[in-house]
Short mmCIF file of C-alpha atoms (C1' of nucleotides) in Angstrom, two decimals:
data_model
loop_
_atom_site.label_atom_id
_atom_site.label_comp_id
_atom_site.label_asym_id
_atom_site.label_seq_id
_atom_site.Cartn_x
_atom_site.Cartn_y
_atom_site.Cartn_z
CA UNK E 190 35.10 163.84 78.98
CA UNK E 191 37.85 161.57 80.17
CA UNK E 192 36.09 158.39 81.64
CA UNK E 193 39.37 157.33 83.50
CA UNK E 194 38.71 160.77 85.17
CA UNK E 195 35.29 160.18 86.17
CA UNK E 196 35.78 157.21 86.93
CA UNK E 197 37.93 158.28 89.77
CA UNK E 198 37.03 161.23 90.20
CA UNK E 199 33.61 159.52 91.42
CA UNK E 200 35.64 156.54 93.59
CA UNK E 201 36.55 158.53 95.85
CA UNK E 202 33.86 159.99 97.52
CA UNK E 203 34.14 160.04 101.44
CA UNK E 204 30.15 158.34 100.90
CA UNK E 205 30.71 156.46 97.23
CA UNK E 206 27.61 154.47 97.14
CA UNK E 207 29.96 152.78 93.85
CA UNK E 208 32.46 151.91 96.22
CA UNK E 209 29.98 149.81 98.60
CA UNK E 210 28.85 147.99 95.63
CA UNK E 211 31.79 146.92 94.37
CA UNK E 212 32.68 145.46 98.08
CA UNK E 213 29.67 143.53 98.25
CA UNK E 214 30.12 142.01 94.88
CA UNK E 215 33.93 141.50 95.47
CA UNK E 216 33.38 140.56 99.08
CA UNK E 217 35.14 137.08 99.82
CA UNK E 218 31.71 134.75 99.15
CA UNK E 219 29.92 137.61 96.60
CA UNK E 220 31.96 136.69 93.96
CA UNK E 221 31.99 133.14 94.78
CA UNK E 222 27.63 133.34 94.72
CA UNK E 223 27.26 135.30 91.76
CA UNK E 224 29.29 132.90 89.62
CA UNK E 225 27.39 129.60 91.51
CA UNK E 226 24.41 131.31 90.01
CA UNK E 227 25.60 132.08 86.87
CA UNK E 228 24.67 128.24 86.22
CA UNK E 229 21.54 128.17 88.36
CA UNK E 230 18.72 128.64 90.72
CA UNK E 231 20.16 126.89 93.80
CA UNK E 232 18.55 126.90 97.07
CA UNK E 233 20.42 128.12 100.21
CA UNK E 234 21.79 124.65 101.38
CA UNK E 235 22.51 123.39 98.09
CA UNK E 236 24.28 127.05 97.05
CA UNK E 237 26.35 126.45 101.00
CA UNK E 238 27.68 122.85 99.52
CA UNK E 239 28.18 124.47 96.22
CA UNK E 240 30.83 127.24 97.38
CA UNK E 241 32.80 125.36 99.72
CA UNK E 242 33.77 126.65 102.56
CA UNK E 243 31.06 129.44 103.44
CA UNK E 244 29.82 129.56 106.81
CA UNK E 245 26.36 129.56 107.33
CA UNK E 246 26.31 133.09 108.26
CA UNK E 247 28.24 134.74 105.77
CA UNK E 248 26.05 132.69 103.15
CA UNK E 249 23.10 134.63 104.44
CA UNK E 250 24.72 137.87 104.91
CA UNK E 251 25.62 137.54 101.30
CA UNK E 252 22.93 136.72 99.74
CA UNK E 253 21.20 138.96 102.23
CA UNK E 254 23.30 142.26 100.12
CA UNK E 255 22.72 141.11 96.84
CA UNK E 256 19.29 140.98 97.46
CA UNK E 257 19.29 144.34 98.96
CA UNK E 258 21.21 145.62 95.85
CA UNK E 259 19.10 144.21 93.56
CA UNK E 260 21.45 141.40 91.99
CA UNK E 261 19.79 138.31 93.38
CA UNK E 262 16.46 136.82 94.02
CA UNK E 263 15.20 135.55 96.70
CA UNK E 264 12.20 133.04 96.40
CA UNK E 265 10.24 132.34 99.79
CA UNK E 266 8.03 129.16 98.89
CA UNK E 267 6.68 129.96 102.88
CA UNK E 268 6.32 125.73 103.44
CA UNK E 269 6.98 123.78 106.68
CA UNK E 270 10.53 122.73 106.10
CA UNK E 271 11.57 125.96 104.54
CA UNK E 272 12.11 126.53 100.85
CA UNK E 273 13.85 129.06 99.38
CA UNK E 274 15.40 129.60 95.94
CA UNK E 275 18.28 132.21 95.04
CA UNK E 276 18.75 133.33 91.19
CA UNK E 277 20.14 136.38 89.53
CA UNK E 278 18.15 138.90 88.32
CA UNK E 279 18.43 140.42 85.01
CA UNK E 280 21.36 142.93 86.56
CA UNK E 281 22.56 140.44 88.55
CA UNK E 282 23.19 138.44 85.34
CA UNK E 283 24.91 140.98 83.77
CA UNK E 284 27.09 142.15 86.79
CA UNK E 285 27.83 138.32 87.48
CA UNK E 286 29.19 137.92 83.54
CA UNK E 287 31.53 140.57 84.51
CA UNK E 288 32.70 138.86 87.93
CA UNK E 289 33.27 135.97 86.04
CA UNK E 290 35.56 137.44 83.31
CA UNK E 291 37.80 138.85 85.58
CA UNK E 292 37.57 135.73 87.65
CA UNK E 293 38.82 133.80 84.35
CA UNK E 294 41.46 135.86 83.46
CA UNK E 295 43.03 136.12 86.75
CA UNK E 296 42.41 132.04 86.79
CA UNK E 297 44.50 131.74 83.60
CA UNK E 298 47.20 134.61 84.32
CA UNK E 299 47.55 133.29 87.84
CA UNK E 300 50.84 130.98 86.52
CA UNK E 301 52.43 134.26 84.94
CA UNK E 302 51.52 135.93 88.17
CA UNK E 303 53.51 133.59 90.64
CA UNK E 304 56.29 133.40 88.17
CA UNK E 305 56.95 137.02 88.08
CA UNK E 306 56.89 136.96 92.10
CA UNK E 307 59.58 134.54 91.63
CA UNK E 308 61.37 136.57 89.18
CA UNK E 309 60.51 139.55 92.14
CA UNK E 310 62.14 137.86 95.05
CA UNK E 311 64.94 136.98 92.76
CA UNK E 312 65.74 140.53 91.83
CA UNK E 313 65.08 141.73 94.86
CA UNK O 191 33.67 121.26 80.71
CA UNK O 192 31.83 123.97 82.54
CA UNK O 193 34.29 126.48 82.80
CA UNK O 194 31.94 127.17 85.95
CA UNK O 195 32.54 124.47 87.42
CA UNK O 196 36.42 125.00 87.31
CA UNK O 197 36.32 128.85 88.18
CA UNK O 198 34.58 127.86 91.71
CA UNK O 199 36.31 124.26 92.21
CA UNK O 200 39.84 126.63 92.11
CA UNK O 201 38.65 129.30 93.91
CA UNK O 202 38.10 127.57 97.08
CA UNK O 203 41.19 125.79 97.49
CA UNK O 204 42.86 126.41 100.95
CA UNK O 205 45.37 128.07 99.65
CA UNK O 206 43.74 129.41 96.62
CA UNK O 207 46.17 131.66 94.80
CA UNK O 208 43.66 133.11 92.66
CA UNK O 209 41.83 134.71 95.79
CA UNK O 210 45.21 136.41 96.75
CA UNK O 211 45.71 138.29 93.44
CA UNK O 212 41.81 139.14 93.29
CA UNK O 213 42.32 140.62 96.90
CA UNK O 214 45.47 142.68 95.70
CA UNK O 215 43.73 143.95 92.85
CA UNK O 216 39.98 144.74 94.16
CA UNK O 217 41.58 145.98 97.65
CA UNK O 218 40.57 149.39 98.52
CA UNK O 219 43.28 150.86 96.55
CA UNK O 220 44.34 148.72 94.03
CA UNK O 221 41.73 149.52 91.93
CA UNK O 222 42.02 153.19 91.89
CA UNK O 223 45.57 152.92 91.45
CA UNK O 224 45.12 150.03 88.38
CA UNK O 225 42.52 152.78 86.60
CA UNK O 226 44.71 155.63 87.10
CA UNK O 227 48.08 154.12 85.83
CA UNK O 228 45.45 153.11 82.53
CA UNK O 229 45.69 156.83 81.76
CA UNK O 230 49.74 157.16 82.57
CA UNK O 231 53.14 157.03 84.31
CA UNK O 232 52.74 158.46 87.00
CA UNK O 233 55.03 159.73 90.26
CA UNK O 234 54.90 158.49 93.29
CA UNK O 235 53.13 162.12 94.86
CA UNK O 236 51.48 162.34 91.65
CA UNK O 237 49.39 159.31 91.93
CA UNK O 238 48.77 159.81 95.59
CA UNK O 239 47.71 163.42 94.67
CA UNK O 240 45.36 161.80 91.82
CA UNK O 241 44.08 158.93 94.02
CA UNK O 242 42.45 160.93 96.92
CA UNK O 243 42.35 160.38 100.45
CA UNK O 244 44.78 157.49 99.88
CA UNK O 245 47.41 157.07 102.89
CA UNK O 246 51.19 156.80 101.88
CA UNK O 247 51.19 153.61 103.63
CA UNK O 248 48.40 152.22 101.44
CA UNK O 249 50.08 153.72 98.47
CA UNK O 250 53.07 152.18 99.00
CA UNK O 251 52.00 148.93 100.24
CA UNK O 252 49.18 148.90 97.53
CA UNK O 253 51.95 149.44 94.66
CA UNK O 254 54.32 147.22 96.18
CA UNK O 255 52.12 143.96 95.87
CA UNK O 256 50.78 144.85 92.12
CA UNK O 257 54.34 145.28 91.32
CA UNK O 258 55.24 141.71 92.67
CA UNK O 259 52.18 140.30 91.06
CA UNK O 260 53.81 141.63 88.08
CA UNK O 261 51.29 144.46 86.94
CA UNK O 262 53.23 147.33 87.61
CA UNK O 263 56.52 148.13 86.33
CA UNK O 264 58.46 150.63 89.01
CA UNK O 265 61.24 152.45 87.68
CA UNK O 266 63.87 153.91 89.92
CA UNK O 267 66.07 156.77 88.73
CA UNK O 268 67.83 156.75 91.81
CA UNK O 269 68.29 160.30 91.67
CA UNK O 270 69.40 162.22 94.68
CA UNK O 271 65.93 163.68 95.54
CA UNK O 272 64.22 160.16 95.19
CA UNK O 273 62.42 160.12 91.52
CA UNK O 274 60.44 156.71 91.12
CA UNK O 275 57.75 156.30 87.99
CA UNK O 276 55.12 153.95 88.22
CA UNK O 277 53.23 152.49 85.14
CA UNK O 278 51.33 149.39 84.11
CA UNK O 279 53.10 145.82 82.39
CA UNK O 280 51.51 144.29 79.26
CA UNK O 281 50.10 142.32 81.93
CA UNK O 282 48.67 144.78 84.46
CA UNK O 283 47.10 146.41 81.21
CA UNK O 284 44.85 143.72 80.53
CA UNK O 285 43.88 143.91 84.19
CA UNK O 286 43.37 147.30 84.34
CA UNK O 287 41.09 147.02 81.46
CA UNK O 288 39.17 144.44 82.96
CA UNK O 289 38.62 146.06 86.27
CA UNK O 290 37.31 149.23 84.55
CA UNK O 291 34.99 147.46 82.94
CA UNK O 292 33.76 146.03 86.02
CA UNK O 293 34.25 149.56 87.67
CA UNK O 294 32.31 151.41 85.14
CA UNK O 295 29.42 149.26 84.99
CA UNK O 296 29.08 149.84 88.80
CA UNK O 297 29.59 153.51 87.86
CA UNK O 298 26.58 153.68 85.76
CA UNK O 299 24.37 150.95 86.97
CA UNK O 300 24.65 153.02 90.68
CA UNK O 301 21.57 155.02 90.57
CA UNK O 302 19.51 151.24 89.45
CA UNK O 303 21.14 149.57 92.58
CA UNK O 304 20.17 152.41 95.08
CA UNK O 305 16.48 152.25 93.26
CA UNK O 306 16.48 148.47 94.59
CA UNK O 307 17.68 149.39 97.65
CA UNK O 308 15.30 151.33 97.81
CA UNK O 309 12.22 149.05 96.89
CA UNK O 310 13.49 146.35 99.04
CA UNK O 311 13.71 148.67 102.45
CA UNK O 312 9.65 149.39 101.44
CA UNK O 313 8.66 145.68 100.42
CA UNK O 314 10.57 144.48 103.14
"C1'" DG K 110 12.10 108.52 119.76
"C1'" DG K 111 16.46 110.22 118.32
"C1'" DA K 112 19.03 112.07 114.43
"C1'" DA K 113 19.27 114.84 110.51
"C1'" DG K 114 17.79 118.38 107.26
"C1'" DT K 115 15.96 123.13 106.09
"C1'" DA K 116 16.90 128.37 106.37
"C1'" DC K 117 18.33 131.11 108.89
"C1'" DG K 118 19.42 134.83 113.49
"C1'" DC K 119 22.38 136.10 117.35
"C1'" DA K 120 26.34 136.56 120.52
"C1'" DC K 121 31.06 136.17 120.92
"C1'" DC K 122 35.77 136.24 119.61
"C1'" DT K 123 39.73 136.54 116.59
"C1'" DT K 124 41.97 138.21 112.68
"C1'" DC K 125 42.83 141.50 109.35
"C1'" DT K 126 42.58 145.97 107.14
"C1'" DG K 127 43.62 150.33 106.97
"C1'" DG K 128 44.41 155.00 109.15
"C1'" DT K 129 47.65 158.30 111.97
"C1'" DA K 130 51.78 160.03 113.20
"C1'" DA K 131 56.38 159.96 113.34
"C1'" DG K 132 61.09 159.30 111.39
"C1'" DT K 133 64.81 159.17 107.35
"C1'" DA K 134 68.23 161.38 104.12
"C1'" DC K 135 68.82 164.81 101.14
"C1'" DG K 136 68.12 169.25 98.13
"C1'" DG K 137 66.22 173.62 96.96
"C1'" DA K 138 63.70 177.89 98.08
"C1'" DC K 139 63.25 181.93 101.02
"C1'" DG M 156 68.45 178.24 109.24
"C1'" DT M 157 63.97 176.83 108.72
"C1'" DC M 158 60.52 174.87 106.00
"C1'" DC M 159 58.79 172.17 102.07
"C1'" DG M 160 59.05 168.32 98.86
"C1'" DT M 161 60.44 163.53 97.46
"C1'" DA M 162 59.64 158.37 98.48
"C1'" DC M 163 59.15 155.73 101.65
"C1'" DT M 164 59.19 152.77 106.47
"C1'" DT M 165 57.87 151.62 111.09
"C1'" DA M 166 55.04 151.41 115.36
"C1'" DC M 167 50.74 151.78 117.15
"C1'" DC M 168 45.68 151.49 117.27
"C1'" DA M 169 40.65 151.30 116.08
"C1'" DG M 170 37.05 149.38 113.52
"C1'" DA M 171 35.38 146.00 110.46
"C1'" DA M 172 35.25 141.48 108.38
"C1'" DG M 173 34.56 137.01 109.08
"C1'" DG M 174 34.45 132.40 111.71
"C1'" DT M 175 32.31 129.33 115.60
"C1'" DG M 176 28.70 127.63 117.81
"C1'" DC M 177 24.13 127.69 119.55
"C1'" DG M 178 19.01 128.22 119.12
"C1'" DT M 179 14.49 127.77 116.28
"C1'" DA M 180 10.15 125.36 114.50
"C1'" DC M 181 8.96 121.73 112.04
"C1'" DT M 182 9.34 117.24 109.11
"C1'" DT M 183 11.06 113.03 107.46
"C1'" DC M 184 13.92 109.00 107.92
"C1'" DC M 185 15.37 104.92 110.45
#
DNA sequence: GGAAGTACGCACCTTCTGGTAAGTACGGAC
DNA sequence: GTCCGTACTTACCAGAAGGTGCGTACTTCC
């Protein structure tokens, strides 16, 4: 039928699994991580200096969601110093194109956006 | 160059602008509200009727910032019992679109994501 | 031998998000 | 005359998100 009203006829669910998702994917860092390894396999250090800003821990809880979810993968090479490497999975690839997309277009729109808040405080 | 590279060098500015309007727009609400103005104008009680469990607060607030970002047009009749239609700019179209993309491959990639959930709770 | 790096986990604290309940100003229905 | 509906706003409050800093077990660099 109408996929606007499945869509959100779904959403709303007092226990929408969809709705979990979509917060750990848009979560501050997930979007951030999913685009970071879009180019690459990083491993956890390297992916912390690559997305500025991340705290340790919410690096790891990240990553730590999208592994549980199924998006990323998480390589344990089990030596002294510890090695681990983080890609995307074949879903994770996919969802991450989409991230990126809408991280692009809101990137580009972004000077239309602040000039219609202008225009808003304006007009009142 | 690697449009990559520019996406995440933005993104963690400070004051990155591009973070606010992602926030606005993948809040809670926003969303909903974004996928259900794709279909129509709606009402103020209409779209909080269509959008369940959403507060009025949240409505209000949610609409308020998406129409200062500029992707939703609100149109006051000023009529004596208030009248007040809400639908989507050019703009907030494109958005919209966008998000329900991202919204409806979440939809239907669900049941693979709780799968891996599932595996990964086993595995360990 | 002291510092730094690697990949985290844990406890604590602050900030933010979002929900509840009430109020507003008016009109129409019963 | 009392209640419902319309479109909000404000004050208050609880829970969650996220940051800080410390600890770990071991190695390499200087």
């Amino acid at each position: 039928m109408a996929k606007h009203t499945d869509l959100l006829g779904d959403s709303y669910a007092p226990d929408c699994p969809g709705r979990e998702i979509l917060d750990h994917v848009m979560s501050k860092w997930g979007m951030l991580v999913l685009i970071a390894l879009l180019e690459r396999t990083y491993r956890y250090a390297e992916l912390r200096r690559r997305v500025g800003g991340v705290s340790e821990k919410m690096l790891a809880q990240t990553l730590r969601t999208l592994e549980e979810d199924g998006f990323v993968l998480r390589r344990d090479f089990g030596e002294v110093p510890p090695r681990v490497e983080y890609s995307l999975t074949p879903m994770g690839r996919q969802l991450a194109k989409h991230v990126e997309a809408l991280g692009m277009w809101i990137a580009t729109h972004t000077p239309r956006v602040l000039a219609a808040r202008e225009k808003y405080r304006q007009a009142g």
